[in-house]
mmCIF file with all atom_site columns, C-alpha atoms in Angstrom:
data_model
loop_
_atom_site.group_PDB
_atom_site.id
_atom_site.type_symbol
_atom_site.label_atom_id
_atom_site.label_alt_id
_atom_site.label_comp_id
_atom_site.label_asym_id
_atom_site.label_entity_id
_atom_site.label_seq_id
_atom_site.pdbx_PDB_ins_code
_atom_site.Cartn_x
_atom_site.Cartn_y
_atom_site.Cartn_z
_atom_site.occupancy
_atom_site.B_iso_or_equiv
_atom_site.pdbx_formal_charge
_atom_site.auth_seq_id
_atom_site.auth_comp_id
_atom_site.auth_asym_id
_atom_site.auth_atom_id
_atom_site.pdbx_PDB_model_num
ATOM 1   C CA . UNK A 1 1   ? 29.305 -10.044 -0.763  1.00 72.00 ? 23  UNK A CA 1
ATOM 2   C CA . UNK A 1 2   ? 31.010 -8.218  2.025   1.00 77.00 ? 24  UNK A CA 1
ATOM 3   C CA . UNK A 1 3   ? 31.019 -8.698  5.756   1.00 87.00 ? 25  UNK A CA 1
ATOM 4   C CA . UNK A 1 4   ? 32.632 -6.935  8.687   1.00 93.00 ? 26  UNK A CA 1
ATOM 5   C CA . UNK A 1 5   ? 33.182 -8.195  12.200  1.00 95.00 ? 27  UNK A CA 1
ATOM 6   C CA . UNK A 1 6   ? 33.817 -6.149  15.286  1.00 96.00 ? 28  UNK A CA 1
ATOM 7   C CA . UNK A 1 7   ? 33.320 -6.826  18.993  1.00 96.00 ? 29  UNK A CA 1
ATOM 8   C CA . UNK A 1 8   ? 29.893 -5.949  20.308  1.00 94.00 ? 30  UNK A CA 1
ATOM 9   C CA . UNK A 1 9   ? 31.064 -4.254  23.508  1.00 96.00 ? 31  UNK A CA 1
ATOM 10  C CA . UNK A 1 10  ? 34.233 -2.893  25.047  1.00 97.00 ? 32  UNK A CA 1
ATOM 11  C CA . UNK A 1 11  ? 34.644 -1.369  28.490  1.00 97.00 ? 33  UNK A CA 1
ATOM 12  C CA . UNK A 1 12  ? 37.559 0.813   29.563  1.00 96.00 ? 34  UNK A CA 1
ATOM 13  C CA . UNK A 1 13  ? 38.531 3.256   32.270  1.00 97.00 ? 35  UNK A CA 1
ATOM 14  C CA . UNK A 1 14  ? 38.769 7.004   31.840  1.00 97.00 ? 36  UNK A CA 1
ATOM 15  C CA . UNK A 1 15  ? 42.279 8.005   30.811  1.00 97.00 ? 37  UNK A CA 1
ATOM 16  C CA . UNK A 1 16  ? 43.126 4.582   29.425  1.00 97.00 ? 38  UNK A CA 1
ATOM 17  C CA . UNK A 1 17  ? 43.720 3.407   25.851  1.00 97.00 ? 39  UNK A CA 1
ATOM 18  C CA . UNK A 1 18  ? 41.301 1.141   24.029  1.00 97.00 ? 40  UNK A CA 1
ATOM 19  C CA . UNK A 1 19  ? 41.522 -0.629  20.668  1.00 98.00 ? 41  UNK A CA 1
ATOM 20  C CA . UNK A 1 20  ? 38.472 -1.622  18.643  1.00 98.00 ? 42  UNK A CA 1
ATOM 21  C CA . UNK A 1 21  ? 39.203 -4.242  16.007  1.00 97.00 ? 43  UNK A CA 1
ATOM 22  C CA . UNK A 1 22  ? 37.497 -4.790  12.685  1.00 97.00 ? 44  UNK A CA 1
ATOM 23  C CA . UNK A 1 23  ? 38.009 -7.614  10.226  1.00 97.00 ? 45  UNK A CA 1
ATOM 24  C CA . UNK A 1 24  ? 36.420 -7.499  6.832   1.00 94.00 ? 46  UNK A CA 1
ATOM 25  C CA . UNK A 1 25  ? 35.748 -9.694  3.840   1.00 90.00 ? 47  UNK A CA 1
ATOM 26  C CA . UNK A 1 26  ? 35.328 -8.031  0.488   1.00 84.00 ? 48  UNK A CA 1
ATOM 27  C CA . UNK A 1 27  ? 36.413 -8.865  -3.028  1.00 78.00 ? 49  UNK A CA 1
ATOM 28  C CA . UNK A 1 28  ? 37.160 -5.269  -3.926  1.00 79.00 ? 50  UNK A CA 1
ATOM 29  C CA . UNK A 1 29  ? 38.642 -2.943  -1.335  1.00 81.00 ? 51  UNK A CA 1
ATOM 30  C CA . UNK A 1 30  ? 38.299 0.811   -1.375  1.00 83.00 ? 52  UNK A CA 1
ATOM 31  C CA . UNK A 1 31  ? 39.314 1.683   2.144   1.00 87.00 ? 53  UNK A CA 1
ATOM 32  C CA . UNK A 1 32  ? 38.114 1.298   5.718   1.00 92.00 ? 54  UNK A CA 1
ATOM 33  C CA . UNK A 1 33  ? 36.207 4.057   7.476   1.00 93.00 ? 55  UNK A CA 1
ATOM 34  C CA . UNK A 1 34  ? 35.295 4.571   11.102  1.00 96.00 ? 56  UNK A CA 1
ATOM 35  C CA . UNK A 1 35  ? 32.224 6.343   12.431  1.00 96.00 ? 57  UNK A CA 1
ATOM 36  C CA . UNK A 1 36  ? 31.197 7.310   15.942  1.00 97.00 ? 58  UNK A CA 1
ATOM 37  C CA . UNK A 1 37  ? 27.582 7.367   17.057  1.00 96.00 ? 59  UNK A CA 1
ATOM 38  C CA . UNK A 1 38  ? 26.302 8.550   20.414  1.00 95.00 ? 60  UNK A CA 1
ATOM 39  C CA . UNK A 1 39  ? 22.966 7.183   21.598  1.00 91.00 ? 61  UNK A CA 1
ATOM 40  C CA . UNK A 1 40  ? 20.184 8.807   19.615  1.00 87.00 ? 62  UNK A CA 1
ATOM 41  C CA . UNK A 1 41  ? 22.661 10.767  17.527  1.00 92.00 ? 63  UNK A CA 1
ATOM 42  C CA . UNK A 1 42  ? 23.901 10.665  13.987  1.00 95.00 ? 64  UNK A CA 1
ATOM 43  C CA . UNK A 1 43  ? 26.985 8.750   12.895  1.00 95.00 ? 65  UNK A CA 1
ATOM 44  C CA . UNK A 1 44  ? 29.931 11.094  12.543  1.00 95.00 ? 66  UNK A CA 1
ATOM 45  C CA . UNK A 1 45  ? 32.994 10.400  10.446  1.00 93.00 ? 67  UNK A CA 1
ATOM 46  C CA . UNK A 1 46  ? 36.192 9.738   12.367  1.00 94.00 ? 68  UNK A CA 1
ATOM 47  C CA . UNK A 1 47  ? 38.801 8.420   9.975   1.00 93.00 ? 69  UNK A CA 1
ATOM 48  C CA . UNK A 1 48  ? 39.557 6.668   6.716   1.00 91.00 ? 70  UNK A CA 1
ATOM 49  C CA . UNK A 1 49  ? 42.391 4.329   5.729   1.00 92.00 ? 71  UNK A CA 1
ATOM 50  C CA . UNK A 1 50  ? 43.029 3.355   2.143   1.00 88.00 ? 72  UNK A CA 1
ATOM 51  C CA . UNK A 1 51  ? 46.654 2.297   2.572   1.00 91.00 ? 73  UNK A CA 1
ATOM 52  C CA . UNK A 1 52  ? 48.407 0.184   5.169   1.00 95.00 ? 74  UNK A CA 1
ATOM 53  C CA . UNK A 1 53  ? 49.570 1.917   8.281   1.00 95.00 ? 75  UNK A CA 1
ATOM 54  C CA . UNK A 1 54  ? 48.473 4.256   10.981  1.00 95.00 ? 76  UNK A CA 1
ATOM 55  C CA . UNK A 1 55  ? 46.499 7.474   10.575  1.00 93.00 ? 77  UNK A CA 1
ATOM 56  C CA . UNK A 1 56  ? 46.453 9.777   13.580  1.00 93.00 ? 78  UNK A CA 1
ATOM 57  C CA . UNK A 1 57  ? 43.878 12.450  14.331  1.00 88.00 ? 79  UNK A CA 1
ATOM 58  C CA . UNK A 1 58  ? 44.284 13.842  17.805  1.00 92.00 ? 80  UNK A CA 1
ATOM 59  C CA . UNK A 1 59  ? 43.411 11.239  20.424  1.00 95.00 ? 81  UNK A CA 1
ATOM 60  C CA . UNK A 1 60  ? 42.096 8.863   17.763  1.00 96.00 ? 82  UNK A CA 1
ATOM 61  C CA . UNK A 1 61  ? 44.200 6.726   15.436  1.00 96.00 ? 83  UNK A CA 1
ATOM 62  C CA . UNK A 1 62  ? 43.186 4.172   12.869  1.00 97.00 ? 84  UNK A CA 1
ATOM 63  C CA . UNK A 1 63  ? 45.265 1.347   11.479  1.00 97.00 ? 85  UNK A CA 1
ATOM 64  C CA . UNK A 1 64  ? 44.883 -0.798  8.405   1.00 96.00 ? 86  UNK A CA 1
ATOM 65  C CA . UNK A 1 65  ? 46.524 -3.997  7.203   1.00 96.00 ? 87  UNK A CA 1
ATOM 66  C CA . UNK A 1 66  ? 45.176 -4.898  3.788   1.00 93.00 ? 88  UNK A CA 1
ATOM 67  C CA . UNK A 1 67  ? 47.018 -8.210  3.660   1.00 93.00 ? 89  UNK A CA 1
ATOM 68  C CA . UNK A 1 68  ? 45.239 -9.270  6.858   1.00 94.00 ? 90  UNK A CA 1
ATOM 69  C CA . UNK A 1 69  ? 41.893 -7.638  5.968   1.00 93.00 ? 91  UNK A CA 1
ATOM 70  C CA . UNK A 1 70  ? 42.082 -6.053  9.365   1.00 95.00 ? 92  UNK A CA 1
ATOM 71  C CA . UNK A 1 71  ? 41.921 -2.646  10.901  1.00 97.00 ? 93  UNK A CA 1
ATOM 72  C CA . UNK A 1 72  ? 41.505 -1.063  14.274  1.00 98.00 ? 94  UNK A CA 1
ATOM 73  C CA . UNK A 1 73  ? 40.533 2.192   15.894  1.00 98.00 ? 95  UNK A CA 1
ATOM 74  C CA . UNK A 1 74  ? 42.689 3.308   18.793  1.00 98.00 ? 96  UNK A CA 1
ATOM 75  C CA . UNK A 1 75  ? 41.328 5.762   21.306  1.00 97.00 ? 97  UNK A CA 1
ATOM 76  C CA . UNK A 1 76  ? 43.790 7.302   23.737  1.00 97.00 ? 98  UNK A CA 1
ATOM 77  C CA . UNK A 1 77  ? 43.303 9.306   26.923  1.00 97.00 ? 99  UNK A CA 1
ATOM 78  C CA . UNK A 1 78  ? 39.735 8.113   27.106  1.00 97.00 ? 100 UNK A CA 1
ATOM 79  C CA . UNK A 1 79  ? 37.116 10.575  28.233  1.00 97.00 ? 101 UNK A CA 1
ATOM 80  C CA . UNK A 1 80  ? 33.596 9.924   29.443  1.00 97.00 ? 102 UNK A CA 1
ATOM 81  C CA . UNK A 1 81  ? 32.264 11.563  26.299  1.00 96.00 ? 103 UNK A CA 1
ATOM 82  C CA . UNK A 1 82  ? 33.913 8.809   24.227  1.00 97.00 ? 104 UNK A CA 1
ATOM 83  C CA . UNK A 1 83  ? 31.206 6.421   25.419  1.00 98.00 ? 105 UNK A CA 1
ATOM 84  C CA . UNK A 1 84  ? 29.431 5.691   22.156  1.00 97.00 ? 106 UNK A CA 1
ATOM 85  C CA . UNK A 1 85  ? 29.106 3.097   19.432  1.00 96.00 ? 107 UNK A CA 1
ATOM 86  C CA . UNK A 1 86  ? 31.879 2.817   16.878  1.00 97.00 ? 108 UNK A CA 1
ATOM 87  C CA . UNK A 1 87  ? 31.279 1.409   13.418  1.00 96.00 ? 109 UNK A CA 1
ATOM 88  C CA . UNK A 1 88  ? 33.783 0.299   10.827  1.00 96.00 ? 110 UNK A CA 1
ATOM 89  C CA . UNK A 1 89  ? 32.637 0.437   7.212   1.00 93.00 ? 111 UNK A CA 1
ATOM 90  C CA . UNK A 1 90  ? 33.892 -0.480  3.774   1.00 89.00 ? 112 UNK A CA 1
ATOM 91  C CA . UNK A 1 91  ? 32.815 0.958   0.483   1.00 81.00 ? 113 UNK A CA 1
ATOM 92  C CA . UNK A 1 92  ? 30.776 -1.387  -1.648  1.00 72.00 ? 114 UNK A CA 1
ATOM 93  C CA . UNK A 1 93  ? 32.389 -3.308  -4.469  1.00 67.00 ? 115 UNK A CA 1
ATOM 94  C CA . UNK A 1 94  ? 30.459 -1.548  -7.188  1.00 69.00 ? 116 UNK A CA 1
ATOM 95  C CA . UNK A 1 95  ? 30.738 2.047   -8.244  1.00 62.00 ? 117 UNK A CA 1
ATOM 96  C CA . UNK A 1 96  ? 27.985 3.329   -6.025  1.00 63.00 ? 118 UNK A CA 1
ATOM 97  C CA . UNK A 1 97  ? 30.078 4.540   -3.072  1.00 74.00 ? 119 UNK A CA 1
ATOM 98  C CA . UNK A 1 98  ? 27.573 3.116   -0.635  1.00 79.00 ? 120 UNK A CA 1
ATOM 99  C CA . UNK A 1 99  ? 29.008 1.969   2.668   1.00 85.00 ? 121 UNK A CA 1
ATOM 100 C CA . UNK A 1 100 ? 28.612 -1.437  4.255   1.00 87.00 ? 122 UNK A CA 1
ATOM 101 C CA . UNK A 1 101 ? 28.764 -1.053  8.024   1.00 91.00 ? 123 UNK A CA 1
ATOM 102 C CA . UNK A 1 102 ? 29.804 -3.457  10.720  1.00 92.00 ? 124 UNK A CA 1
ATOM 103 C CA . UNK A 1 103 ? 27.353 -4.101  13.509  1.00 92.00 ? 125 UNK A CA 1
ATOM 104 C CA . UNK A 1 104 ? 29.117 -1.638  15.781  1.00 94.00 ? 126 UNK A CA 1
ATOM 105 C CA . UNK A 1 105 ? 31.089 -1.759  19.025  1.00 96.00 ? 127 UNK A CA 1
ATOM 106 C CA . UNK A 1 106 ? 29.543 -0.149  22.063  1.00 96.00 ? 128 UNK A CA 1
ATOM 107 C CA . UNK A 1 107 ? 32.281 1.492   24.136  1.00 97.00 ? 129 UNK A CA 1
ATOM 108 C CA . UNK A 1 108 ? 31.584 2.200   27.775  1.00 97.00 ? 130 UNK A CA 1
ATOM 109 C CA . UNK A 1 109 ? 34.059 4.463   29.535  1.00 97.00 ? 131 UNK A CA 1
ATOM 110 C CA . UNK A 1 110 ? 33.970 4.193   33.312  1.00 96.00 ? 132 UNK A CA 1
ATOM 111 C CA . UNK A 1 111 ? 35.346 6.714   35.811  1.00 94.00 ? 133 UNK A CA 1
ATOM 112 C CA . UNK B 2 1   ? 26.674 20.109  12.396  1.00 84.00 ? 17  UNK B CA 1
ATOM 113 C CA . UNK B 2 2   ? 27.288 17.985  9.289   1.00 86.00 ? 18  UNK B CA 1
ATOM 114 C CA . UNK B 2 3   ? 25.427 20.297  6.939   1.00 93.00 ? 19  UNK B CA 1
ATOM 115 C CA . UNK B 2 4   ? 22.887 17.601  6.106   1.00 97.00 ? 20  UNK B CA 1
ATOM 116 C CA . UNK B 2 5   ? 19.365 18.409  7.227   1.00 97.00 ? 21  UNK B CA 1
ATOM 117 C CA . UNK B 2 6   ? 16.480 16.030  7.759   1.00 98.00 ? 22  UNK B CA 1
ATOM 118 C CA . UNK B 2 7   ? 12.849 16.681  8.556   1.00 97.00 ? 23  UNK B CA 1
ATOM 119 C CA . UNK B 2 8   ? 10.899 15.868  10.539  1.00 97.00 ? 24  UNK B CA 1
ATOM 120 C CA . UNK B 2 9   ? 12.955 14.949  13.573  1.00 96.00 ? 25  UNK B CA 1
ATOM 121 C CA . UNK B 2 10  ? 10.222 12.747  15.020  1.00 97.00 ? 26  UNK B CA 1
ATOM 122 C CA . UNK B 2 11  ? 7.242  11.109  13.397  1.00 97.00 ? 27  UNK B CA 1
ATOM 123 C CA . UNK B 2 12  ? 4.541  9.078   15.100  1.00 97.00 ? 28  UNK B CA 1
ATOM 124 C CA . UNK B 2 13  ? 1.958  7.382   12.966  1.00 97.00 ? 29  UNK B CA 1
ATOM 125 C CA . UNK B 2 14  ? -0.298 4.355   12.794  1.00 97.00 ? 30  UNK B CA 1
ATOM 126 C CA . UNK B 2 15  ? 0.026  1.067   10.975  1.00 97.00 ? 31  UNK B CA 1
ATOM 127 C CA . UNK B 2 16  ? -1.107 1.190   7.388   1.00 97.00 ? 32  UNK B CA 1
ATOM 128 C CA . UNK B 2 17  ? -0.264 4.855   6.974   1.00 97.00 ? 33  UNK B CA 1
ATOM 129 C CA . UNK B 2 18  ? 2.179  6.525   4.591   1.00 97.00 ? 34  UNK B CA 1
ATOM 130 C CA . UNK B 2 19  ? 4.889  9.017   5.520   1.00 98.00 ? 35  UNK B CA 1
ATOM 131 C CA . UNK B 2 20  ? 7.510  11.055  3.710   1.00 98.00 ? 36  UNK B CA 1
ATOM 132 C CA . UNK B 2 21  ? 10.938 11.808  5.104   1.00 98.00 ? 37  UNK B CA 1
ATOM 133 C CA . UNK B 2 22  ? 12.937 14.658  3.660   1.00 98.00 ? 38  UNK B CA 1
ATOM 134 C CA . UNK B 2 23  ? 16.656 15.225  3.341   1.00 98.00 ? 39  UNK B CA 1
ATOM 135 C CA . UNK B 2 24  ? 18.751 18.116  2.086   1.00 98.00 ? 40  UNK B CA 1
ATOM 136 C CA . UNK B 2 25  ? 22.379 17.241  1.353   1.00 97.00 ? 41  UNK B CA 1
ATOM 137 C CA . UNK B 2 26  ? 25.429 19.337  2.083   1.00 96.00 ? 42  UNK B CA 1
ATOM 138 C CA . UNK B 2 27  ? 26.095 22.081  -0.389  1.00 94.00 ? 43  UNK B CA 1
ATOM 139 C CA . UNK B 2 28  ? 28.034 20.611  -3.313  1.00 90.00 ? 44  UNK B CA 1
ATOM 140 C CA . UNK B 2 29  ? 27.224 16.984  -2.563  1.00 93.00 ? 45  UNK B CA 1
ATOM 141 C CA . UNK B 2 30  ? 25.567 15.175  -5.438  1.00 92.00 ? 46  UNK B CA 1
ATOM 142 C CA . UNK B 2 31  ? 24.889 11.852  -3.794  1.00 92.00 ? 47  UNK B CA 1
ATOM 143 C CA . UNK B 2 32  ? 22.300 11.019  -1.157  1.00 94.00 ? 48  UNK B CA 1
ATOM 144 C CA . UNK B 2 33  ? 22.089 7.760   0.770   1.00 94.00 ? 49  UNK B CA 1
ATOM 145 C CA . UNK B 2 34  ? 19.305 6.477   2.983   1.00 96.00 ? 50  UNK B CA 1
ATOM 146 C CA . UNK B 2 35  ? 19.960 4.141   5.911   1.00 95.00 ? 51  UNK B CA 1
ATOM 147 C CA . UNK B 2 36  ? 17.672 2.454   8.415   1.00 96.00 ? 52  UNK B CA 1
ATOM 148 C CA . UNK B 2 37  ? 18.744 1.774   11.975  1.00 94.00 ? 53  UNK B CA 1
ATOM 149 C CA . UNK B 2 38  ? 16.478 -0.305  14.173  1.00 90.00 ? 54  UNK B CA 1
ATOM 150 C CA . UNK B 2 39  ? 16.888 -0.528  17.939  1.00 79.00 ? 55  UNK B CA 1
ATOM 151 C CA . UNK B 2 40  ? 20.355 -1.811  18.795  1.00 68.00 ? 56  UNK B CA 1
ATOM 152 C CA . UNK B 2 41  ? 21.002 -2.561  15.157  1.00 74.00 ? 57  UNK B CA 1
ATOM 153 C CA . UNK B 2 42  ? 23.622 -1.404  12.758  1.00 81.00 ? 58  UNK B CA 1
ATOM 154 C CA . UNK B 2 43  ? 23.069 0.834   9.795   1.00 90.00 ? 59  UNK B CA 1
ATOM 155 C CA . UNK B 2 44  ? 21.291 -0.883  6.943   1.00 91.00 ? 60  UNK B CA 1
ATOM 156 C CA . UNK B 2 45  ? 21.697 0.701   3.534   1.00 91.00 ? 61  UNK B CA 1
ATOM 157 C CA . UNK B 2 46  ? 18.415 1.320   1.750   1.00 94.00 ? 62  UNK B CA 1
ATOM 158 C CA . UNK B 2 47  ? 19.021 3.290   -1.418  1.00 94.00 ? 63  UNK B CA 1
ATOM 159 C CA . UNK B 2 48  ? 21.342 5.805   -3.053  1.00 92.00 ? 64  UNK B CA 1
ATOM 160 C CA . UNK B 2 49  ? 20.729 8.598   -5.536  1.00 93.00 ? 65  UNK B CA 1
ATOM 161 C CA . UNK B 2 50  ? 23.342 10.455  -7.505  1.00 91.00 ? 66  UNK B CA 1
ATOM 162 C CA . UNK B 2 51  ? 22.449 13.706  -9.232  1.00 92.00 ? 67  UNK B CA 1
ATOM 163 C CA . UNK B 2 52  ? 18.828 12.720  -9.542  1.00 94.00 ? 68  UNK B CA 1
ATOM 164 C CA . UNK B 2 53  ? 19.343 9.145   -10.668 1.00 93.00 ? 69  UNK B CA 1
ATOM 165 C CA . UNK B 2 54  ? 19.047 5.984   -8.618  1.00 92.00 ? 70  UNK B CA 1
ATOM 166 C CA . UNK B 2 55  ? 22.559 4.557   -8.225  1.00 88.00 ? 71  UNK B CA 1
ATOM 167 C CA . UNK B 2 56  ? 22.226 1.603   -5.869  1.00 88.00 ? 72  UNK B CA 1
ATOM 168 C CA . UNK B 2 57  ? 19.622 -0.314  -3.957  1.00 89.00 ? 73  UNK B CA 1
ATOM 169 C CA . UNK B 2 58  ? 20.041 -2.221  -0.740  1.00 88.00 ? 74  UNK B CA 1
ATOM 170 C CA . UNK B 2 59  ? 17.545 -4.154  1.327   1.00 82.00 ? 75  UNK B CA 1
ATOM 171 C CA . UNK B 2 60  ? 14.746 -1.728  0.643   1.00 92.00 ? 76  UNK B CA 1
ATOM 172 C CA . UNK B 2 61  ? 11.201 -3.032  0.889   1.00 93.00 ? 77  UNK B CA 1
ATOM 173 C CA . UNK B 2 62  ? 8.840  -2.639  -2.042  1.00 95.00 ? 78  UNK B CA 1
ATOM 174 C CA . UNK B 2 63  ? 6.629  -0.509  0.221   1.00 96.00 ? 79  UNK B CA 1
ATOM 175 C CA . UNK B 2 64  ? 9.467  2.029   0.381   1.00 97.00 ? 80  UNK B CA 1
ATOM 176 C CA . UNK B 2 65  ? 10.512 4.332   -2.410  1.00 96.00 ? 81  UNK B CA 1
ATOM 177 C CA . UNK B 2 66  ? 12.691 7.374   -2.799  1.00 97.00 ? 82  UNK B CA 1
ATOM 178 C CA . UNK B 2 67  ? 13.572 10.093  -5.243  1.00 97.00 ? 83  UNK B CA 1
ATOM 179 C CA . UNK B 2 68  ? 16.049 12.910  -5.633  1.00 97.00 ? 84  UNK B CA 1
ATOM 180 C CA . UNK B 2 69  ? 14.843 16.196  -7.029  1.00 97.00 ? 85  UNK B CA 1
ATOM 181 C CA . UNK B 2 70  ? 16.622 18.680  -9.343  1.00 96.00 ? 86  UNK B CA 1
ATOM 182 C CA . UNK B 2 71  ? 17.656 20.770  -6.348  1.00 95.00 ? 87  UNK B CA 1
ATOM 183 C CA . UNK B 2 72  ? 19.260 17.542  -5.003  1.00 96.00 ? 88  UNK B CA 1
ATOM 184 C CA . UNK B 2 73  ? 17.070 17.189  -1.958  1.00 97.00 ? 89  UNK B CA 1
ATOM 185 C CA . UNK B 2 74  ? 15.690 13.690  -1.493  1.00 98.00 ? 90  UNK B CA 1
ATOM 186 C CA . UNK B 2 75  ? 12.533 12.168  -0.091  1.00 98.00 ? 91  UNK B CA 1
ATOM 187 C CA . UNK B 2 76  ? 12.008 8.679   1.275   1.00 98.00 ? 92  UNK B CA 1
ATOM 188 C CA . UNK B 2 77  ? 8.421  7.469   1.102   1.00 98.00 ? 93  UNK B CA 1
ATOM 189 C CA . UNK B 2 78  ? 7.280  4.695   3.403   1.00 98.00 ? 94  UNK B CA 1
ATOM 190 C CA . UNK B 2 79  ? 3.826  3.234   2.828   1.00 97.00 ? 95  UNK B CA 1
ATOM 191 C CA . UNK B 2 80  ? 1.567  0.590   4.378   1.00 97.00 ? 96  UNK B CA 1
ATOM 192 C CA . UNK B 2 81  ? 3.565  1.049   7.519   1.00 97.00 ? 97  UNK B CA 1
ATOM 193 C CA . UNK B 2 82  ? 4.055  -1.848  9.902   1.00 96.00 ? 98  UNK B CA 1
ATOM 194 C CA . UNK B 2 83  ? 5.188  -1.922  13.516  1.00 95.00 ? 99  UNK B CA 1
ATOM 195 C CA . UNK B 2 84  ? 8.548  -3.264  12.403  1.00 93.00 ? 100 UNK B CA 1
ATOM 196 C CA . UNK B 2 85  ? 9.222  -0.128  10.365  1.00 95.00 ? 101 UNK B CA 1
ATOM 197 C CA . UNK B 2 86  ? 9.776  1.811   13.580  1.00 96.00 ? 102 UNK B CA 1
ATOM 198 C CA . UNK B 2 87  ? 13.396 2.895   13.408  1.00 96.00 ? 103 UNK B CA 1
ATOM 199 C CA . UNK B 2 88  ? 15.796 5.764   12.951  1.00 96.00 ? 104 UNK B CA 1
ATOM 200 C CA . UNK B 2 89  ? 16.126 6.755   9.322   1.00 97.00 ? 105 UNK B CA 1
ATOM 201 C CA . UNK B 2 90  ? 19.322 8.526   8.373   1.00 97.00 ? 106 UNK B CA 1
ATOM 202 C CA . UNK B 2 91  ? 20.190 10.382  5.273   1.00 97.00 ? 107 UNK B CA 1
ATOM 203 C CA . UNK B 2 92  ? 23.818 10.897  4.317   1.00 95.00 ? 108 UNK B CA 1
ATOM 204 C CA . UNK B 2 93  ? 25.428 12.802  1.502   1.00 94.00 ? 109 UNK B CA 1
ATOM 205 C CA . UNK B 2 94  ? 28.767 12.775  -0.250  1.00 90.00 ? 110 UNK B CA 1
ATOM 206 C CA . UNK B 2 95  ? 30.416 14.265  -3.295  1.00 85.00 ? 111 UNK B CA 1
ATOM 207 C CA . UNK B 2 96  ? 30.823 10.830  -4.957  1.00 73.00 ? 112 UNK B CA 1
ATOM 208 C CA . UNK B 2 97  ? 33.056 12.424  -7.562  1.00 64.00 ? 113 UNK B CA 1
ATOM 209 C CA . UNK B 2 98  ? 35.177 9.370   -8.246  1.00 60.00 ? 114 UNK B CA 1
ATOM 210 C CA . UNK B 2 99  ? 37.876 9.829   -5.634  1.00 61.00 ? 115 UNK B CA 1
ATOM 211 C CA . UNK B 2 100 ? 38.585 6.798   -3.499  1.00 58.00 ? 116 UNK B CA 1
ATOM 212 C CA . UNK B 2 101 ? 38.144 8.912   -0.414  1.00 64.00 ? 117 UNK B CA 1
ATOM 213 C CA . UNK B 2 102 ? 34.470 9.758   -0.368  1.00 74.00 ? 118 UNK B CA 1
ATOM 214 C CA . UNK B 2 103 ? 33.305 10.676  3.084   1.00 86.00 ? 119 UNK B CA 1
ATOM 215 C CA . UNK B 2 104 ? 29.635 10.382  3.880   1.00 90.00 ? 120 UNK B CA 1
ATOM 216 C CA . UNK B 2 105 ? 28.149 12.982  6.180   1.00 93.00 ? 121 UNK B CA 1
ATOM 217 C CA . UNK B 2 106 ? 25.033 12.008  8.076   1.00 96.00 ? 122 UNK B CA 1
ATOM 218 C CA . UNK B 2 107 ? 22.004 14.057  8.950   1.00 97.00 ? 123 UNK B CA 1
ATOM 219 C CA . UNK B 2 108 ? 20.467 14.028  12.437  1.00 97.00 ? 124 UNK B CA 1
ATOM 220 C CA . UNK B 2 109 ? 17.945 11.376  11.476  1.00 97.00 ? 125 UNK B CA 1
ATOM 221 C CA . UNK B 2 110 ? 14.190 10.971  11.628  1.00 97.00 ? 126 UNK B CA 1
ATOM 222 C CA . UNK B 2 111 ? 12.843 8.781   14.398  1.00 96.00 ? 127 UNK B CA 1
ATOM 223 C CA . UNK B 2 112 ? 9.771  6.985   13.091  1.00 97.00 ? 128 UNK B CA 1
ATOM 224 C CA . UNK B 2 113 ? 7.404  5.335   15.539  1.00 97.00 ? 129 UNK B CA 1
ATOM 225 C CA . UNK B 2 114 ? 4.595  3.209   14.145  1.00 97.00 ? 130 UNK B CA 1
ATOM 226 C CA . UNK B 2 115 ? 1.822  2.463   16.650  1.00 96.00 ? 131 UNK B CA 1
#
């Protein structure tokens, strides 16, 4: 089976940089995705890494190291609106495309 | 707006009852996924349909069932409801065409409250 681990909570100050780590265990790897979810809202897709390295999308970047089964989401120039839960997810090992999600990291941005 | 629609937005019902949640995928997406999210919990995969056929099953209770219709909309049926079924139910859709990059887009969810 697969499992993902990420910290349950992270707190940071507005304008700062924060990194949310995710380690995963899976026998077949099809990429690591990140989703953002505000309280009461729907998860929204942020980024996807299939290959090692850094992917940058505006203030958000995502990194993957397949040899370490590790990835992280980097949020720069934090804004209050970034307060949300962030989930890493891997695609299942079979051909179904279903996602297995981590338990989520709640990010609190303080003024 | 992800393009995925779900109805109803809120549902309040009593234990023992049966409800149906509806989902319309994004235009062009063939695959629909259902997830359950309980309070302060992560997203638990329930079931997936691809072009009308069941593709994968997760930790879905026997009291729950789903189907995908020819127009690709999907319904999740929850029966003999229990208090513990109270949760947010999300539908997501994707192309699922075979590419390794297959982004799932989530609907706004249905908040089910069982009293």
